[in-house]
């Protein structure tokens, strides 16, 4: 038990939809009357699960219900789930930004949180002043902060602007500085939400490397929420899956990601999409082939009404189950650089599919005058089988090499 640094016991969070607090004086008085008599809150017995996609009948909703887990010192706990699953609410409770409706959080040591862009920063104060402010909030002395401030500024990459007010920073710069402060002021527990996605690729790589150093080298604990399964896999030692406010799985990273993917919409194969909204220009999308094999042809047909758009282009993005974009295809690279808007059916042929065996999904976008006028996400979900991509007489087992794509080459 001495290794347990954070413990969540029966954590639940209830909200009243559409209003702040309970919303009515009668509810407040009723709660007070139950409280003075030493009885349980009557509104804890009502409320529905937090399914954002369905219309409920109750004014109350459970953002979280009966969450229980323990985190050991030096462990990196990943928390994954779809939008609205309760991940950010859980982190806010763990960071003591908000309190749970029921349950208790027990921690040992200081907690530093990075929940939203610029959280805890004062816009009128400079970056340097905000470093001292955040350090003081974490309980550090001025001497301790001063000894680390050069490392913080260097890691953030914001040295040129460090004496400028934070309100002039871009969202990426705020995240860089906020992460540097949280990481270098040595909290026992570091809580990080999806905000790292705001930073550029170079900073994301740098931040993940720093988190690995914090957990493995310094033995500090990290709680990490992300939709990027590749980042979760490379960083976390254990993962919890949340669904509609309930913890549905707690296990190893590979097991948790597999569970999440199998229960996600991307696992349901669909080679056709029809738009029921007549006002949208993209009407339908279809893959012509019944079976897709590495090295063989893939054909995507898109039905779209472009009459209203001058110089419109269709873009196709192919993603893996970790939400990583593997392929980008655009009509702007061909002919006159835009589609003939008098036509309404467009065919994109990939003569030699370079994807390895696995599951993938497609996003389609219509761009006109540099603006996204329509976008359909996850309209196609398909599987690819191994094939003889190189015409060498046997199927390429790229999964053994952990490769997502293949490429033609020559030897001399």
Coordinates of C-alpha atoms in Angstrom, one line a residue:
X1 CA 0.0 0.0 0.0
X2 CA 3.0 2.3 0.5
X3 CA 3.4 2.5 -3.3
X4 CA -0.1 3.7 -3.9
X5 CA 0.1 7.5 -4.5
X6 CA -3.5 8.1 -5.7
X7 CA -6.7 6.3 -4.9
X8 CA -10.2 7.0 -6.3
X9 CA -13.1 5.5 -4.3
X10 CA -16.6 5.4 -5.7
X11 CA -16.2 8.6 -7.7
X12 CA -19.4 9.9 -9.2
X13 CA -20.3 13.3 -10.7
X14 CA -23.9 14.5 -11.4
X15 CA -24.9 17.5 -13.4
X16 CA -28.2 19.2 -14.0
X17 CA -28.6 19.8 -17.8
X18 CA -28.9 23.3 -19.1
X19 CA -28.4 25.1 -15.8
X20 CA -25.7 25.9 -13.3
X21 CA -26.1 24.1 -9.9
X22 CA -29.4 22.5 -9.1
X23 CA -31.2 25.2 -11.0
X24 CA -34.2 25.8 -8.7
X25 CA -34.6 27.2 -5.1
X26 CA -37.0 24.3 -4.3
X27 CA -34.3 21.7 -5.2
X28 CA -31.8 23.6 -3.1
X29 CA -34.1 23.8 -0.1
X30 CA -35.0 20.1 -0.5
X31 CA -31.3 19.2 -0.5
X32 CA -30.7 21.4 2.6
X33 CA -33.6 19.8 4.5
X34 CA -32.3 16.3 3.8
X35 CA -28.8 17.4 4.8
X36 CA -29.8 18.8 8.2
X37 CA -31.7 15.6 9.0
X38 CA -28.6 13.6 8.1
X39 CA -30.2 11.9 5.2
X40 CA -28.8 11.2 1.7
X41 CA -29.3 13.7 -1.1
X42 CA -32.6 12.8 -2.8
X43 CA -31.3 13.8 -6.2
X44 CA -28.6 11.2 -6.2
X45 CA -31.2 8.5 -6.8
X46 CA -32.3 10.1 -10.1
X47 CA -30.4 10.8 -13.3
X48 CA -29.4 9.0 -16.5
X49 CA -26.1 7.7 -17.9
X50 CA -24.0 10.2 -19.8
X51 CA -24.8 9.2 -23.4
X52 CA -24.4 12.4 -25.4
X53 CA -25.9 10.9 -28.6
X54 CA -29.3 10.2 -27.2
X55 CA -32.1 12.4 -25.8
X56 CA -32.9 11.7 -22.2
X57 CA -36.0 12.1 -20.0
X58 CA -34.3 13.3 -16.9
X59 CA -32.9 16.8 -16.1
X60 CA -30.0 15.1 -14.3
X61 CA -27.1 13.2 -15.9
X62 CA -24.2 11.2 -14.4
X63 CA -21.0 12.4 -16.0
X64 CA -19.2 9.7 -13.9
X65 CA -20.6 6.7 -12.0
X66 CA -18.8 4.7 -9.3
X67 CA -15.2 5.0 -10.6
X68 CA -12.7 3.0 -8.6
X69 CA -8.9 2.7 -9.2
X70 CA -5.5 2.9 -7.6
X71 CA -2.3 4.4 -9.2
X72 CA 1.2 3.4 -8.0
X73 CA 4.2 5.7 -7.7
X74 CA 6.0 5.9 -11.1
X75 CA 3.0 4.5 -13.0
X76 CA 1.7 6.2 -16.2
X77 CA -2.1 5.7 -16.3
X78 CA -3.8 6.3 -19.7
X79 CA -7.5 7.2 -19.7
X80 CA -9.2 6.7 -23.1
X81 CA -12.7 6.8 -24.4
X82 CA -14.9 8.6 -26.9
X83 CA -15.9 12.2 -26.7
X84 CA -18.2 12.7 -23.7
X85 CA -17.1 9.5 -21.9
X86 CA -16.1 11.5 -18.8
X87 CA -12.3 11.6 -19.2
X88 CA -11.9 15.4 -18.7
X89 CA -14.4 15.4 -15.8
X90 CA -12.4 12.7 -14.0
X91 CA -9.2 14.6 -14.5
X92 CA -10.8 17.8 -13.1
X93 CA -11.9 15.9 -10.0
X94 CA -8.5 14.4 -9.6
X95 CA -6.9 17.9 -9.9
X96 CA -9.4 19.3 -7.4
X97 CA -10.7 21.8 -10.0
X98 CA -14.2 20.4 -9.2
X99 CA -15.5 18.2 -6.4
X100 CA -17.2 14.8 -6.9
X101 CA -20.9 14.4 -6.1
X102 CA -20.0 11.2 -4.2
X103 CA -16.8 9.4 -3.5
X104 CA -13.3 10.4 -2.3
X105 CA -9.9 11.1 -3.8
X106 CA -6.8 10.2 -1.7
X107 CA -3.4 11.5 -2.9
X108 CA 0.1 11.7 -1.6
X109 CA 2.1 14.8 -2.7
X110 CA 1.6 17.7 -5.1
X111 CA -0.6 17.5 -8.2
X112 CA 0.2 19.6 -11.3
X113 CA -2.5 19.8 -14.0
X114 CA -2.5 20.7 -17.6
X115 CA -6.2 20.5 -18.5
X116 CA -6.9 23.3 -20.9
X117 CA -4.8 25.8 -23.0
X118 CA -3.5 28.4 -20.6
X119 CA -5.1 27.0 -17.5
X120 CA -3.8 28.8 -14.4
X121 CA -2.1 31.6 -16.4
X122 CA -2.9 35.3 -15.8
X123 CA -3.2 36.9 -19.2
X124 CA -1.8 40.3 -18.1
X125 CA 1.3 38.8 -16.5
X126 CA 4.4 37.9 -18.4
X127 CA 5.5 34.3 -19.1
X128 CA 8.2 34.6 -16.5
X129 CA 5.8 36.0 -13.8
X130 CA 3.4 33.1 -14.6
X131 CA 6.1 30.6 -14.0
X132 CA 6.7 32.0 -10.5
X133 CA 2.9 32.2 -9.9
X134 CA 2.4 28.5 -10.9
X135 CA 5.3 27.4 -8.8
X136 CA 3.9 29.2 -5.7
X137 CA 0.5 27.6 -6.3
X138 CA 2.3 24.2 -6.3
X139 CA 3.9 25.1 -3.0
X140 CA 7.5 25.8 -4.2
X141 CA 9.7 28.5 -2.8
X142 CA 11.1 31.3 -4.9
X143 CA 14.6 29.8 -4.6
X144 CA 13.4 26.5 -6.0
X145 CA 11.6 28.1 -8.9
X146 CA 14.6 30.3 -9.7
X147 CA 16.9 27.3 -9.8
X148 CA 14.7 25.7 -12.5
X149 CA 13.5 28.7 -14.5
X150 CA 16.2 28.6 -17.2
X151 CA 15.4 24.9 -17.9
X152 CA 11.7 25.7 -18.1
X153 CA 12.2 28.6 -20.5
X154 CA 14.6 26.6 -22.7
X155 CA 12.3 23.6 -22.9
X156 CA 9.2 25.7 -23.7
X157 CA 11.0 27.4 -26.7
X158 CA 9.3 30.7 -25.8
X159 CA 12.5 32.6 -24.7
X160 CA 11.9 35.5 -27.0
X161 CA 8.4 36.2 -25.6
X162 CA 9.1 35.2 -22.0
X163 CA 8.8 38.8 -20.7
X164 CA 5.7 39.6 -22.8
X165 CA 2.1 39.2 -21.4
X166 CA 0.7 35.7 -21.9
X167 CA -2.4 37.2 -23.5
X168 CA -0.3 37.7 -26.6
X169 CA 0.8 34.1 -26.8
X170 CA -0.6 31.7 -29.4
X171 CA -2.4 28.6 -28.1
X172 CA 0.6 26.5 -29.0
X173 CA 3.0 28.8 -27.0
X174 CA 0.7 28.7 -24.0
X175 CA 0.7 24.9 -24.0
X176 CA 4.5 24.8 -24.4
X177 CA 5.0 27.1 -21.4
X178 CA 2.3 25.4 -19.3
X179 CA 3.7 21.9 -19.9
X180 CA 7.3 23.1 -19.2
X181 CA 6.1 24.6 -15.9
X182 CA 4.2 21.5 -14.9
X183 CA 7.0 19.1 -15.8
X184 CA 10.0 21.0 -14.3
X185 CA 8.4 22.1 -11.0
X186 CA 8.5 18.4 -10.0
X187 CA 5.0 17.5 -8.8
X188 CA 4.5 14.0 -7.5
X189 CA 1.5 13.6 -9.8
X190 CA 1.2 15.1 -13.3
X191 CA -2.3 15.3 -14.8
X192 CA -2.4 15.9 -18.6
X193 CA -5.5 16.2 -20.8
X194 CA -5.6 16.3 -24.6
X195 CA -4.0 19.8 -24.7
X196 CA -0.7 18.5 -26.1
X197 CA -2.5 18.0 -29.4
X198 CA -2.5 21.8 -29.8
X199 CA 1.3 21.8 -30.0
X200 CA 3.2 21.0 -33.2
X201 CA 4.7 17.6 -33.9
X202 CA 8.2 18.5 -32.7
X203 CA 6.8 19.7 -29.3
X204 CA 4.5 16.6 -28.9
X205 CA 7.5 14.3 -29.4
X206 CA 9.5 16.4 -26.9
X207 CA 6.7 16.4 -24.4
X208 CA 6.2 12.6 -24.5
X209 CA 9.9 12.1 -24.1
X210 CA 9.9 14.4 -21.0
X211 CA 6.9 12.5 -19.6
X212 CA 8.8 9.2 -20.0
X213 CA 11.8 10.7 -18.2
X214 CA 9.5 12.0 -15.4
X215 CA 7.9 8.6 -14.8
X216 CA 10.7 6.1 -15.5
X217 CA 13.7 8.2 -14.5
X218 CA 12.3 10.2 -11.6
X219 CA 9.6 7.8 -10.5
X220 CA 6.8 10.3 -10.7
X221 CA 3.2 9.5 -11.6
X222 CA 1.5 10.6 -14.8
X223 CA -2.2 10.5 -15.7
X224 CA -2.7 11.0 -19.4
X225 CA -5.8 11.5 -21.5
X226 CA -5.5 11.3 -25.3
X227 CA -7.3 10.2 -28.4
X228 CA -3.9 9.4 -30.0
X229 CA -3.6 5.7 -29.4
X230 CA 0.0 5.7 -30.6
X231 CA 1.0 8.2 -27.9
X232 CA -0.9 6.2 -25.3
X233 CA 0.9 3.0 -26.4
X234 CA 4.3 4.6 -26.3
X235 CA 3.9 6.3 -22.9
X236 CA 1.4 4.5 -20.7
X237 CA 2.0 1.4 -18.5
X238 CA -1.7 0.8 -17.8
X239 CA -5.0 2.1 -19.3
X240 CA -8.6 2.7 -18.2
X241 CA -11.4 2.8 -20.8
X242 CA -14.4 5.0 -20.0
X243 CA -17.8 4.8 -21.7
X244 CA -20.7 7.0 -20.8
X245 CA -19.2 7.9 -17.5
X246 CA -18.5 4.3 -16.5
X247 CA -15.2 2.5 -16.2
X248 CA -15.7 -0.5 -18.6
X249 CA -12.1 -1.8 -18.7
X250 CA -8.9 -1.6 -16.7
X251 CA -5.9 -3.4 -17.9
X252 CA -2.6 -3.4 -19.9
X253 CA -2.3 -0.8 -22.7
X254 CA -2.6 -3.3 -25.5
X255 CA -5.6 -5.0 -24.0
X256 CA -7.3 -1.7 -23.3
X257 CA -6.7 -0.3 -26.8
X258 CA -7.9 -3.5 -28.4
X259 CA -11.1 -3.4 -26.2
X260 CA -11.7 0.3 -27.1
X261 CA -11.2 -0.4 -30.9
X262 CA -13.5 -3.4 -30.9
X263 CA -16.2 -1.5 -29.2
X264 CA -15.7 1.6 -31.3
X265 CA -17.6 2.5 -34.5
X266 CA -14.5 2.1 -36.6
X267 CA -14.6 -1.7 -36.0
X268 CA -17.9 -1.9 -37.9
X269 CA -17.1 -2.3 -41.6
X270 CA -19.0 -0.2 -44.1
X271 CA -18.1 0.3 -47.7
X272 CA -21.0 2.6 -48.5
X273 CA -22.2 5.9 -47.2
X274 CA -25.4 7.9 -48.1
X275 CA -26.1 11.4 -46.8
X276 CA -29.7 11.9 -45.6
X277 CA -29.2 15.7 -45.4
X278 CA -30.2 17.1 -48.8
X279 CA -28.6 20.5 -48.1
X280 CA -25.1 18.9 -48.0
X281 CA -23.2 18.7 -51.3
X282 CA -21.5 15.3 -50.6
X283 CA -24.3 12.9 -51.3
X284 CA -22.7 9.5 -51.1
X285 CA -19.4 7.5 -51.0
X286 CA -18.7 3.9 -52.0
X287 CA -15.8 1.5 -52.3
X288 CA -16.3 -0.6 -55.5
X289 CA -14.2 -3.6 -54.5
X290 CA -15.7 -6.3 -52.2
X291 CA -12.3 -7.3 -50.9
X292 CA -9.3 -5.0 -50.5
X293 CA -5.8 -6.5 -50.7
X294 CA -2.4 -4.9 -50.4
X295 CA -1.0 -4.3 -53.8
X296 CA -4.4 -4.5 -55.6
X297 CA -6.7 -1.8 -56.8
X298 CA -8.9 0.3 -54.6
X299 CA -11.7 2.5 -56.1
X300 CA -13.6 5.2 -54.2
X301 CA -16.6 6.7 -55.9
X302 CA -18.0 10.0 -54.6
X303 CA -21.4 11.5 -55.5
X304 CA -21.4 15.3 -54.9
X305 CA -23.3 18.3 -56.1
X306 CA -20.7 21.0 -56.9
X307 CA -22.9 23.4 -59.0
X308 CA -22.8 26.1 -56.3
X309 CA -19.0 25.9 -55.9
X310 CA -16.4 27.4 -58.2
X311 CA -13.1 25.6 -58.3
X312 CA -14.1 22.9 -55.8
X313 CA -11.8 20.0 -54.8
X314 CA -12.5 16.7 -53.1
X315 CA -10.0 15.5 -50.4
X316 CA -9.7 11.9 -49.1
X317 CA -7.9 11.1 -45.9
X318 CA -7.3 7.5 -44.9
X319 CA -6.7 6.8 -41.1
X320 CA -5.8 3.8 -39.0
X321 CA -7.6 2.8 -35.8
X322 CA -5.1 4.9 -33.8
X323 CA -6.5 8.0 -35.6
X324 CA -3.2 8.6 -37.4
X325 CA -3.6 9.9 -40.9
X326 CA -1.7 7.6 -43.3
X327 CA -2.8 8.8 -46.8
X328 CA -3.9 12.1 -48.2
X329 CA -5.5 12.3 -51.7
X330 CA -6.8 15.4 -53.4
X331 CA -8.2 16.2 -56.8
X332 CA -6.4 19.5 -56.9
X333 CA -3.2 17.7 -57.9
X334 CA -4.7 16.7 -61.3
X335 CA -5.7 18.4 -64.6
X336 CA -6.7 22.0 -64.0
X337 CA -6.4 21.8 -60.2
X338 CA -10.2 21.6 -59.6
X339 CA -13.2 19.4 -60.5
X340 CA -15.7 20.0 -63.2
X341 CA -18.7 21.3 -61.3
X342 CA -21.2 20.3 -64.0
X343 CA -20.5 16.6 -63.1
X344 CA -21.9 14.9 -60.0
X345 CA -20.0 11.6 -59.8
X346 CA -16.2 11.4 -59.3
X347 CA -14.0 8.3 -59.1
X348 CA -10.6 8.0 -57.4
X349 CA -8.6 4.9 -58.4
X350 CA -5.7 3.8 -56.3
X351 CA -4.0 1.3 -58.7
X352 CA -1.8 -0.4 -56.0
X353 CA -3.0 -0.1 -52.5
X354 CA 0.0 0.4 -50.2
X355 CA -1.7 -0.3 -46.9
X356 CA -0.8 -3.4 -44.8
X357 CA -3.3 -5.7 -43.2
X358 CA -5.6 -4.0 -40.7
X359 CA -8.6 -1.8 -40.2
X360 CA -8.9 1.7 -41.6
X361 CA -11.4 4.5 -42.0
X362 CA -12.0 7.4 -44.5
X363 CA -12.8 11.1 -44.1
X364 CA -14.0 13.0 -47.1
X365 CA -13.9 16.8 -47.5
X366 CA -15.0 19.3 -50.1
X367 CA -12.9 22.4 -50.4
X368 CA -13.9 25.5 -52.4
X369 CA -12.1 28.9 -52.3
X370 CA -9.8 27.5 -49.6
X371 CA -12.8 26.8 -47.3
X372 CA -14.2 23.5 -46.1
X373 CA -17.7 23.6 -47.4
X374 CA -18.6 20.0 -46.4
X375 CA -16.9 17.2 -44.5
X376 CA -17.9 13.6 -43.8
X377 CA -16.0 11.9 -41.1
X378 CA -15.6 8.1 -40.8
X379 CA -17.9 7.6 -43.8
X380 CA -16.2 4.4 -44.8
X381 CA -14.7 1.7 -42.5
X382 CA -12.8 -1.0 -44.2
X383 CA -10.4 -3.9 -43.7
X384 CA -7.3 -4.7 -45.8
X385 CA -5.8 -8.2 -46.3
X386 CA -2.2 -9.1 -46.8
X387 CA -1.2 -9.4 -50.5
X388 CA 1.8 -10.0 -52.8
X389 CA 2.5 -6.2 -53.0
X390 CA 6.0 -6.7 -54.6
X391 CA 5.0 -9.6 -57.0
X392 CA 7.6 -11.7 -55.3
X393 CA 5.5 -14.9 -55.0
X394 CA 4.3 -14.5 -51.4
X395 CA 2.2 -12.2 -49.2
X396 CA 4.1 -9.5 -47.4
X397 CA 3.6 -9.9 -43.6
X398 CA 4.2 -6.2 -42.8
X399 CA 2.4 -6.7 -39.4
X400 CA 5.5 -8.5 -38.2
X401 CA 7.5 -5.4 -39.1
X402 CA 4.9 -3.1 -37.4
X403 CA 4.6 -1.2 -40.7
X404 CA 1.4 0.6 -41.8
X405 CA 2.3 1.3 -45.4
X406 CA 4.4 -0.2 -48.1
X407 CA 6.4 1.4 -50.9
X408 CA 7.8 0.4 -54.3
X409 CA 11.6 0.2 -54.5
X410 CA 14.5 -1.2 -56.7
X411 CA 17.8 -2.9 -55.8
X412 CA 21.0 -2.6 -57.9

